[in-house]
XYZ file of C-alpha atoms in Angstrom:
44
model
C 94.903 -131.179 106.312
C 98.239 -129.205 106.051
C 98.332 -126.170 103.811
C 101.337 -126.679 101.329
C 102.048 -122.973 101.210
C 102.595 -123.082 104.990
C 105.796 -125.262 103.890
C 107.427 -122.366 102.075
C 105.724 -119.458 103.824
C 106.626 -119.898 107.399
C 106.677 -116.813 109.435
C 110.601 -116.355 109.242
C 112.637 -115.686 112.597
C 115.247 -114.479 110.417
C 113.626 -111.929 108.219
C 116.381 -109.387 109.751
C 119.254 -111.302 108.806
C 119.536 -110.212 105.320
C 119.245 -106.738 106.404
C 121.378 -107.378 109.395
C 124.073 -108.981 107.382
C 124.453 -106.077 104.841
C 124.566 -103.470 107.494
C 127.327 -105.374 109.307
C 129.548 -105.855 105.734
C 129.133 -102.252 105.173
C 130.085 -101.154 108.587
C 133.110 -103.571 108.678
C 134.057 -102.122 105.287
C 133.815 -98.745 106.542
C 135.700 -99.594 109.741
C 138.245 -101.480 107.715
C 139.032 -98.230 105.243
C 139.029 -95.927 108.256
C 141.707 -97.971 110.212
C 143.650 -98.597 106.986
C 143.638 -95.049 106.355
C 144.500 -94.036 109.981
C 147.325 -96.460 109.792
C 148.751 -95.110 106.521
C 148.597 -91.567 108.024
C 150.407 -92.615 110.921
C 153.027 -94.644 109.745
C 154.429 -91.872 107.711
């Protein structure tokens, strides 16, 4: 007999995804700000 809890609580292979996504987003934001500031400084 199948355990109904098992359907909702599978051991997820994507448990790392939320942390990775937020890390990538913050890293991209930092890189964007850095590049933007760098170009602004060089453009003047």
